[in-house]
Coordinates of N, CA, C and O in Angstrom, one line a residue:
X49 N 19.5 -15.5 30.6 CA 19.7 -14.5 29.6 C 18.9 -15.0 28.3 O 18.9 -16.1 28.0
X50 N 18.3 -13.9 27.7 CA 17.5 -14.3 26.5 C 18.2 -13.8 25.5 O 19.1 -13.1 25.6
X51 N 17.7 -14.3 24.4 CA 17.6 -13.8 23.1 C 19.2 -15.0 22.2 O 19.7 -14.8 21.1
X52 N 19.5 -16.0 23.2 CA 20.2 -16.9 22.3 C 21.5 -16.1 22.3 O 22.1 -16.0 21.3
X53 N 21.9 -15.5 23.7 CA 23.4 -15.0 23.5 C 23.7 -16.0 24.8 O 23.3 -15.9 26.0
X54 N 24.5 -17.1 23.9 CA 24.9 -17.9 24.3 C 26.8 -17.8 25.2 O 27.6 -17.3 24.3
X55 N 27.5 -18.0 26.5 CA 28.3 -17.9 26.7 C 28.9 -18.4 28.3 O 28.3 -18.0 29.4
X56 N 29.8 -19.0 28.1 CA 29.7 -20.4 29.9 C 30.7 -18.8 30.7 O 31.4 -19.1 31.7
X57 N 30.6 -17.8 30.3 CA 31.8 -16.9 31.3 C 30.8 -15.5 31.3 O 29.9 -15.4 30.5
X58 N 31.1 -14.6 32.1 CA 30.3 -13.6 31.9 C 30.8 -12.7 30.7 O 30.2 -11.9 30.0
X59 N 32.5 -13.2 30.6 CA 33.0 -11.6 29.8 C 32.4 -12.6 28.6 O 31.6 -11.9 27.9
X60 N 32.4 -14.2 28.1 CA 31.8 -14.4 26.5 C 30.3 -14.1 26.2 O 29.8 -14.1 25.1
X61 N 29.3 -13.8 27.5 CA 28.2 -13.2 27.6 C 28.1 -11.7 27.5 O 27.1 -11.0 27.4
X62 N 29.4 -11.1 27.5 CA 28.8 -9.0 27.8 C 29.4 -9.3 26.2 O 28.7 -8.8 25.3
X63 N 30.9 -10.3 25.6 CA 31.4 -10.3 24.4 C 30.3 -10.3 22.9 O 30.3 -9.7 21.8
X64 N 29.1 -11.7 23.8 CA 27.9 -11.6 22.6 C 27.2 -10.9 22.9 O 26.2 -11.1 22.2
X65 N 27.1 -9.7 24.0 CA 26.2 -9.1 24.3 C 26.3 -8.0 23.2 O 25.4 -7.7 22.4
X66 N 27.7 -7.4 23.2 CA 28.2 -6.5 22.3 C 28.0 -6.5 20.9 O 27.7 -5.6 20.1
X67 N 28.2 -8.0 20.9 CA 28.4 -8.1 19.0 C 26.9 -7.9 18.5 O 26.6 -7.5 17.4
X68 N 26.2 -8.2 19.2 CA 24.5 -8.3 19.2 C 24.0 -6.9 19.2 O 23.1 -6.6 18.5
X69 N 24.7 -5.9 19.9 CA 24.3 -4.4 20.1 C 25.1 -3.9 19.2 O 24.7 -2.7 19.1
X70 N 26.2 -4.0 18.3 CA 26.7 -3.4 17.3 C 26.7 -4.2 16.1 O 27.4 -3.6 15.3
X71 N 26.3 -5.3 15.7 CA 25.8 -5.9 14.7 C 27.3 -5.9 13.8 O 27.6 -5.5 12.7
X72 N 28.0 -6.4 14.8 CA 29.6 -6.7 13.6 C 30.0 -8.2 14.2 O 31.2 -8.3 14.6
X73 N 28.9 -9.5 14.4 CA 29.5 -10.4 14.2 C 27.7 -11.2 14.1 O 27.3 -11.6 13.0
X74 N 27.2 -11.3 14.8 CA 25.6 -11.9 14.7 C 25.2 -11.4 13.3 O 25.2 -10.2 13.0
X75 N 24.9 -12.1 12.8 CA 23.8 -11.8 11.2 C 22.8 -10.9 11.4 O 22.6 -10.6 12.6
X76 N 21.9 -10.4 10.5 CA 20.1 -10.0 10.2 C 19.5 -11.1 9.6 O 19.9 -12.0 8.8
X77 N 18.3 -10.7 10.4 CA 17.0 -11.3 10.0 C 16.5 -11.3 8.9 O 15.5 -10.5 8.8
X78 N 16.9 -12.0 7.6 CA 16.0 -11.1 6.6 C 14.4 -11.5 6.6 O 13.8 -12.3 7.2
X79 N 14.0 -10.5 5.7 CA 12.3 -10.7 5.7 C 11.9 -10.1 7.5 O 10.8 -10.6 7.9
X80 N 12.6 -9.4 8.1 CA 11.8 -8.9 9.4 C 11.9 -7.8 9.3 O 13.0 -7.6 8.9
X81 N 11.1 -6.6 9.5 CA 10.9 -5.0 9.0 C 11.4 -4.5 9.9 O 12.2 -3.6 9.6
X82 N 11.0 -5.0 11.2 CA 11.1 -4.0 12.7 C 12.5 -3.9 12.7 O 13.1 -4.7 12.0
X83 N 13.1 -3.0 13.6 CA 14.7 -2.6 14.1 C 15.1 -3.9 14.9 O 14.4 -4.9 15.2
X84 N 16.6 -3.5 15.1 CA 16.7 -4.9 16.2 C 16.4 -4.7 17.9 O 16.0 -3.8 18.6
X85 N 16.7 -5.9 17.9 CA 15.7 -5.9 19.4 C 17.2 -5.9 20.3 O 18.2 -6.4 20.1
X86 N 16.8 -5.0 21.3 CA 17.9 -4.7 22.2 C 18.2 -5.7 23.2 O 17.3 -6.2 23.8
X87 N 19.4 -6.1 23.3 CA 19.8 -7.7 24.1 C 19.1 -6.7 25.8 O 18.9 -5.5 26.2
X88 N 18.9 -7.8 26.3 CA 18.6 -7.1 28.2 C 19.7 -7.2 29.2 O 20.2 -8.2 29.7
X89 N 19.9 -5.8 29.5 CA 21.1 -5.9 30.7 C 21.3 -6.6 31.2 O 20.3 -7.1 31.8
X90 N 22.7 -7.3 31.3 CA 23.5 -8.2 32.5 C 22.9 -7.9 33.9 O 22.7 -6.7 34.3
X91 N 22.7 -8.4 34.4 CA 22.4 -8.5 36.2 C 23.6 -8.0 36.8 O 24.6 -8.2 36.0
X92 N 23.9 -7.4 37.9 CA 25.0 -6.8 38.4 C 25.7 -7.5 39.2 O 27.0 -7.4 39.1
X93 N 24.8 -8.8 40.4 CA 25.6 -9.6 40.6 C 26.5 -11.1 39.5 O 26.2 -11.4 38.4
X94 N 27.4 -11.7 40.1 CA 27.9 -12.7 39.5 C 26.8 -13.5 39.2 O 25.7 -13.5 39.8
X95 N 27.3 -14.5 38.1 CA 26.3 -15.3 37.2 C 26.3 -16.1 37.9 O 27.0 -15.8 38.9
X96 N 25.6 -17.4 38.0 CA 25.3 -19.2 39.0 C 25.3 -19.7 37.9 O 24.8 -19.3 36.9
X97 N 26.0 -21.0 38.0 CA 26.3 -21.9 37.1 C 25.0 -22.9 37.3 O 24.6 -23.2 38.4
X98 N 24.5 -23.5 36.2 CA 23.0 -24.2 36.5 C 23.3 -25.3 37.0 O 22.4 -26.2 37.1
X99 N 24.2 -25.4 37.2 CA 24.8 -26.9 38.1 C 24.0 -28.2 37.0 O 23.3 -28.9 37.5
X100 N 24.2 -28.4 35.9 CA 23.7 -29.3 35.0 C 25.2 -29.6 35.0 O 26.2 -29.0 35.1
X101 N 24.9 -31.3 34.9 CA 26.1 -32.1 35.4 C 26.1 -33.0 33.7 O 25.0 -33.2 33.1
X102 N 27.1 -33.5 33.3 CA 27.2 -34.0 32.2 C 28.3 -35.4 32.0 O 28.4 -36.0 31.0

């Protein structure tokens, strides 16, 4: 997933996906002119965990 919508579950991933598409919790860019950039659709199947081990 791009654009820094960070989340280890899918609902805290569609959660930042939202706040990102309705701009009531992520900030603006100041000094950038263009509109915001639209997050990219969730994939339909379930997420994979990157198996990074800690």
């Amino acid at each position: 997933m791009c654009r820094n919508l960070v989340g280890r579950t899918r609902d805290e991933i569609t959660e930042a996906r939202e706040a990102w598409t309705t701009g009531t919790r992520l900030g603006t860019v100041e000094g950038y002119d263009g509109g915001r950039l639209s997050a990219p659709e969730l994939p339909a199947g379930a997420l994979k965990p990157r198996g990074r081990v800690r």
